[in-house]
Coordinates of C-alpha atoms in Angstrom, one line a residue:
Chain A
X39 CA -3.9 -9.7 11.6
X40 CA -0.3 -9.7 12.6
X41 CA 1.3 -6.6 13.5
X42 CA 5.1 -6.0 12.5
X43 CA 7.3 -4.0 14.3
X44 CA 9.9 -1.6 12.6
X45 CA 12.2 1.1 13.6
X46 CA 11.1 4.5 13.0
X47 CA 14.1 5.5 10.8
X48 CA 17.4 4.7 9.5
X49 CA 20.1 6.5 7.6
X50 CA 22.3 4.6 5.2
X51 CA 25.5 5.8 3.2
X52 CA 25.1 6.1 -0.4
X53 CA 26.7 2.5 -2.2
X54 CA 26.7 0.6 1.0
X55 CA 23.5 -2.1 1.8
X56 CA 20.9 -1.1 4.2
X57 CA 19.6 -3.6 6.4
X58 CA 15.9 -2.9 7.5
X59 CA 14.7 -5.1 10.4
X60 CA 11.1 -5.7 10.9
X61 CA 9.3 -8.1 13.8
X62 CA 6.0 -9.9 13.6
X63 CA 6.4 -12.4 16.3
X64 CA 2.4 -13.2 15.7
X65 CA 2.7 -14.8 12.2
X66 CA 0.6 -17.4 11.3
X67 CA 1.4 -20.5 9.1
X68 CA 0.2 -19.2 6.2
X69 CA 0.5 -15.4 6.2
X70 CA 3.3 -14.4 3.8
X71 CA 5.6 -11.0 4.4
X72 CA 5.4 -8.4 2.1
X73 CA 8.0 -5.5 1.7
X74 CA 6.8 -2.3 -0.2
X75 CA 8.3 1.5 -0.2
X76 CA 7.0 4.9 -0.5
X77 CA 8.4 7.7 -2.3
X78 CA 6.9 10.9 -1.2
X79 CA 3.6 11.3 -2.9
X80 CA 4.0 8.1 -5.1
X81 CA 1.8 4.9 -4.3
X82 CA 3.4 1.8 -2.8
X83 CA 6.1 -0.1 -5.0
X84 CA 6.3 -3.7 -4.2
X85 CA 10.1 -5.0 -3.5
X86 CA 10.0 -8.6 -2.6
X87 CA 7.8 -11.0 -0.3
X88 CA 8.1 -14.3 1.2
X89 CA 6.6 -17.3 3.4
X90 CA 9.3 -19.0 5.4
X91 CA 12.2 -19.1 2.7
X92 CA 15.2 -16.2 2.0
X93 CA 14.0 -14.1 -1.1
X94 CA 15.9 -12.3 -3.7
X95 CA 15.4 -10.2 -6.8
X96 CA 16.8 -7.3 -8.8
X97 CA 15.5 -4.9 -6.4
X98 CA 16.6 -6.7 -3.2
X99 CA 16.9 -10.0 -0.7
X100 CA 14.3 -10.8 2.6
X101 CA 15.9 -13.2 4.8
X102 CA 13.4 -14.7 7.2
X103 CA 13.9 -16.3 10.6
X104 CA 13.8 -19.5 10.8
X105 CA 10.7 -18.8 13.4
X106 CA 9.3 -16.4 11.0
X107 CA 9.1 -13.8 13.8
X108 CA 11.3 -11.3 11.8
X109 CA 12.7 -10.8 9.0
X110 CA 15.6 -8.1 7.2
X111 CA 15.1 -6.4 4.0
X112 CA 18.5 -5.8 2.5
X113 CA 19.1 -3.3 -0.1
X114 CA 22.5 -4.1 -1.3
X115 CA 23.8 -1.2 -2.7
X116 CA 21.6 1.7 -1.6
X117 CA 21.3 5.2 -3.8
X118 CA 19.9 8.2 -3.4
X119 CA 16.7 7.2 -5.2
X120 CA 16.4 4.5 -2.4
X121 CA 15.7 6.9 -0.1
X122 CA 11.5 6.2 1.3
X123 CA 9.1 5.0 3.1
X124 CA 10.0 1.3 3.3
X125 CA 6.8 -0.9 5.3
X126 CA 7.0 -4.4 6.1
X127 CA 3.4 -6.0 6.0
X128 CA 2.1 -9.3 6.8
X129 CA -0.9 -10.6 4.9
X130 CA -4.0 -10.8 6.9
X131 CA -7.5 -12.2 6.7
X132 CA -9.3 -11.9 3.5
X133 CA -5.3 -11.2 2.2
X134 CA -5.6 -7.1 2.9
X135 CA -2.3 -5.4 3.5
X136 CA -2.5 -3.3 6.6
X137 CA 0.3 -0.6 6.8
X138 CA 2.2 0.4 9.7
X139 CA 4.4 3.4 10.3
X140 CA 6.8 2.1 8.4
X141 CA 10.8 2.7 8.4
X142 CA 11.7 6.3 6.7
X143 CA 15.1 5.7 5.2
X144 CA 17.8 8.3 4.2
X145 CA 20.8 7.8 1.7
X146 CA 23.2 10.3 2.2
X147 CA 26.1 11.0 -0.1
Chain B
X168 CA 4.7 -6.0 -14.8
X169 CA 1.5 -5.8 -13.7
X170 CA 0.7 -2.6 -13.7
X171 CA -2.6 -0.4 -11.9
X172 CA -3.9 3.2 -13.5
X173 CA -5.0 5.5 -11.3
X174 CA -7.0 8.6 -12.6
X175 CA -6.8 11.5 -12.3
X176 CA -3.9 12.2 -10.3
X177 CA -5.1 15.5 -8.7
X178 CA -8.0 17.1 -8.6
X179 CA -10.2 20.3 -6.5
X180 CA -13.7 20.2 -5.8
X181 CA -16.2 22.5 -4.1
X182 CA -17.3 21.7 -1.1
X183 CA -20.8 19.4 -1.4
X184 CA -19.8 18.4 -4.7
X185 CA -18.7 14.7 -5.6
X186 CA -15.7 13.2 -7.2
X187 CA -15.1 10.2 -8.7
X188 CA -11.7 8.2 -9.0
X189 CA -10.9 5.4 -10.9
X190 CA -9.1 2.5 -10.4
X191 CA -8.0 0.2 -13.4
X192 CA -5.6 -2.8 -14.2
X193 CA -4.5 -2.7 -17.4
X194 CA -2.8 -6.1 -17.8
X195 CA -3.9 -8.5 -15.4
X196 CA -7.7 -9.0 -14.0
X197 CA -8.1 -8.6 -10.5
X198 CA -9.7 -10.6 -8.2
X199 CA -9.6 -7.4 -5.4
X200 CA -8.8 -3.9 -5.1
X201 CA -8.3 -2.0 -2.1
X202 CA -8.8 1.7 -1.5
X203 CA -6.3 3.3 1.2
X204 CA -6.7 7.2 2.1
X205 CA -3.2 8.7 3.2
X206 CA -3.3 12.2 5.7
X207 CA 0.2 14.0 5.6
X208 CA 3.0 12.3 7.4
X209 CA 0.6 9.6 8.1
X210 CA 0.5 5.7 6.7
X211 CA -1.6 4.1 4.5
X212 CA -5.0 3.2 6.0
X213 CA -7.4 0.8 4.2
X214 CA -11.0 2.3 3.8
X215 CA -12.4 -0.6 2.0
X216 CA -12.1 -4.0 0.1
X217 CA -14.1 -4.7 -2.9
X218 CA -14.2 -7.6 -5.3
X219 CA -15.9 -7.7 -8.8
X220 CA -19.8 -7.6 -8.6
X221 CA -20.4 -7.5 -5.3
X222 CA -20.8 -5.4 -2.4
X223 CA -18.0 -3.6 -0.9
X224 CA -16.4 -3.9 2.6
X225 CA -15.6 -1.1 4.6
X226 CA -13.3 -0.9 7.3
X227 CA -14.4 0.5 11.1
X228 CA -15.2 4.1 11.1
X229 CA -15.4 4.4 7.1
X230 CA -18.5 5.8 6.1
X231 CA -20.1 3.6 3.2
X232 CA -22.6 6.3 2.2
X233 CA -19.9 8.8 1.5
X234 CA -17.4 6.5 -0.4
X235 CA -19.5 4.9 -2.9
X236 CA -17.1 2.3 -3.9
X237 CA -18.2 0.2 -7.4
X238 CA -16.3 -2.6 -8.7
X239 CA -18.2 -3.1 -11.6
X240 CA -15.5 -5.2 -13.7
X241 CA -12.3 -7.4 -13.2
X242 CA -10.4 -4.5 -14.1
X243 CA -12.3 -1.8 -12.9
X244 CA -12.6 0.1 -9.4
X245 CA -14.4 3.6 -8.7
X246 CA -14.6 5.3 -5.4
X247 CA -16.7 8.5 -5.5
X248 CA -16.6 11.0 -2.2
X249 CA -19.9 12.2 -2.3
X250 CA -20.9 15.4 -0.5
X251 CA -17.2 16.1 -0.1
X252 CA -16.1 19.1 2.4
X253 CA -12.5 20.2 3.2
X254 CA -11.6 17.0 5.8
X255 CA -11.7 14.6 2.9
X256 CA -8.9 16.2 1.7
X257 CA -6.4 13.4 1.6
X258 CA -4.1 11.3 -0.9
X259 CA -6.2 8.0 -2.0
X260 CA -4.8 5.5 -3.4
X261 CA -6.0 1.9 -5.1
X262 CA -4.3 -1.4 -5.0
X263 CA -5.4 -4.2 -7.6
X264 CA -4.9 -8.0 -6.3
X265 CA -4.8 -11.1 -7.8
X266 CA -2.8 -14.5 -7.0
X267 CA -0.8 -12.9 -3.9
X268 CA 0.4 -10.3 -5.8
X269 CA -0.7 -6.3 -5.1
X270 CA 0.0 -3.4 -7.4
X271 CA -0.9 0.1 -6.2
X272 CA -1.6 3.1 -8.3
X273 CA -0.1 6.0 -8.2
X274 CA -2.4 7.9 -6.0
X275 CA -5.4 10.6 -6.6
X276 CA -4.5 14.3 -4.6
X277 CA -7.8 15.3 -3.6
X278 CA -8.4 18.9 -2.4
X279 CA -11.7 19.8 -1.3
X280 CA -12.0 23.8 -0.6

């Protein structure tokens, strides 16, 4: 499965967009990136995936290299309620999600 | 939305006792679900894949005998910790699959004392 790479933790200020990198320069063709967060003590909430094309929905956008080998998660205005666990997962065989350590974001007022 | 129910959300057992934990889909039929166990301050780690009316798959290290998984409907998932002592206390959670898309519960506290 490829692994993905992301930064430990980020803070963000309240009402400006985080941007949350995350590398997985050992993509395959077909394996799609996911984006999911953790609030403490919650399950995973799904935010947005993609194959090889920029994604965006209500909750936020995933651009993707043109490589695929990375990819941003950008939360465009961030609150206070934004503030998780945010994990960047690439599908792998038999399309199980494997977790990493994930980026813990903070909003701050 | 799709949209997985995970029950209960908590619960305490004596040690050597079992507990079950369900797993359910209530709008959509899955294809797979997942079970993950979460230690504090830790990630997500997947004990086991399962797909309706077959045999699950454990991952390296999980113990098959002690997390009886049974998947015994397309929207239906039980993990049961049999013989459960104090270092299976840990956060479990379910995730329900189908077409690319996975849904999570919301996660079964399990304190074992």
């Amino acid at each position: 499965d490829a692994k993905t790479t992301q930064p430990p933790s980020m803070d963000c200020a309240e009402g400006r967009a985080a941007n949350l990198p995350c590398n997985h320069s050992t993509i395959s063709g077909n394996e799609y990136v996911y984006w999911y967060r953790q609030i403490h003590s919650q399950g995973p909430q799904y935010i947005i995936h993609g194959l090889k094309n920029n994604e965006t929905n209500e909750m936020a956008s995933l651009i993707i290299t043109e490589d695929r080998k990375s990819s941003t998660l950008i939360l465009p205005h961030a609150t206070l309620r934004d503030t998780a666990v945010y994990y960047c997962i690439v599908s792998g065989v038999d399309y199980k999600l494997s977790f990493g350590a994930g980026t813990t974001v903070t909003v701050r007022a | 939305g799709a949209v997985v129910s995970q029950h209960p959300s908590r619960v305490i057992c004596k040690s050597g006792t079992s507990v079950k934990i369900e797993c359910r889909s209530l709008d959509f039929q899955a294809t797979t679900m997942f079970w993950y166990r979460q230690f504090p301050k830790q990630s997500l780690m997947l004990m086991a894949t399962s797909n309706e009316g077959s045999k699950a798959t454990y991952e390296q290290g999980v113990e098959k005998d002690k997390f009886l998984i049974n998947h015994a409907s397309l929207t239906l998932s039980t993990l049961t910790v049999t013989s459960a002592h104090p270092e299976d206390s840990s956060f479990y959670i379910c995730s329900a699959s189908k077409g690319g898309g996975y849904t999570f519960g919301s996660g079964t506290r399990l304190t074992v004392v």
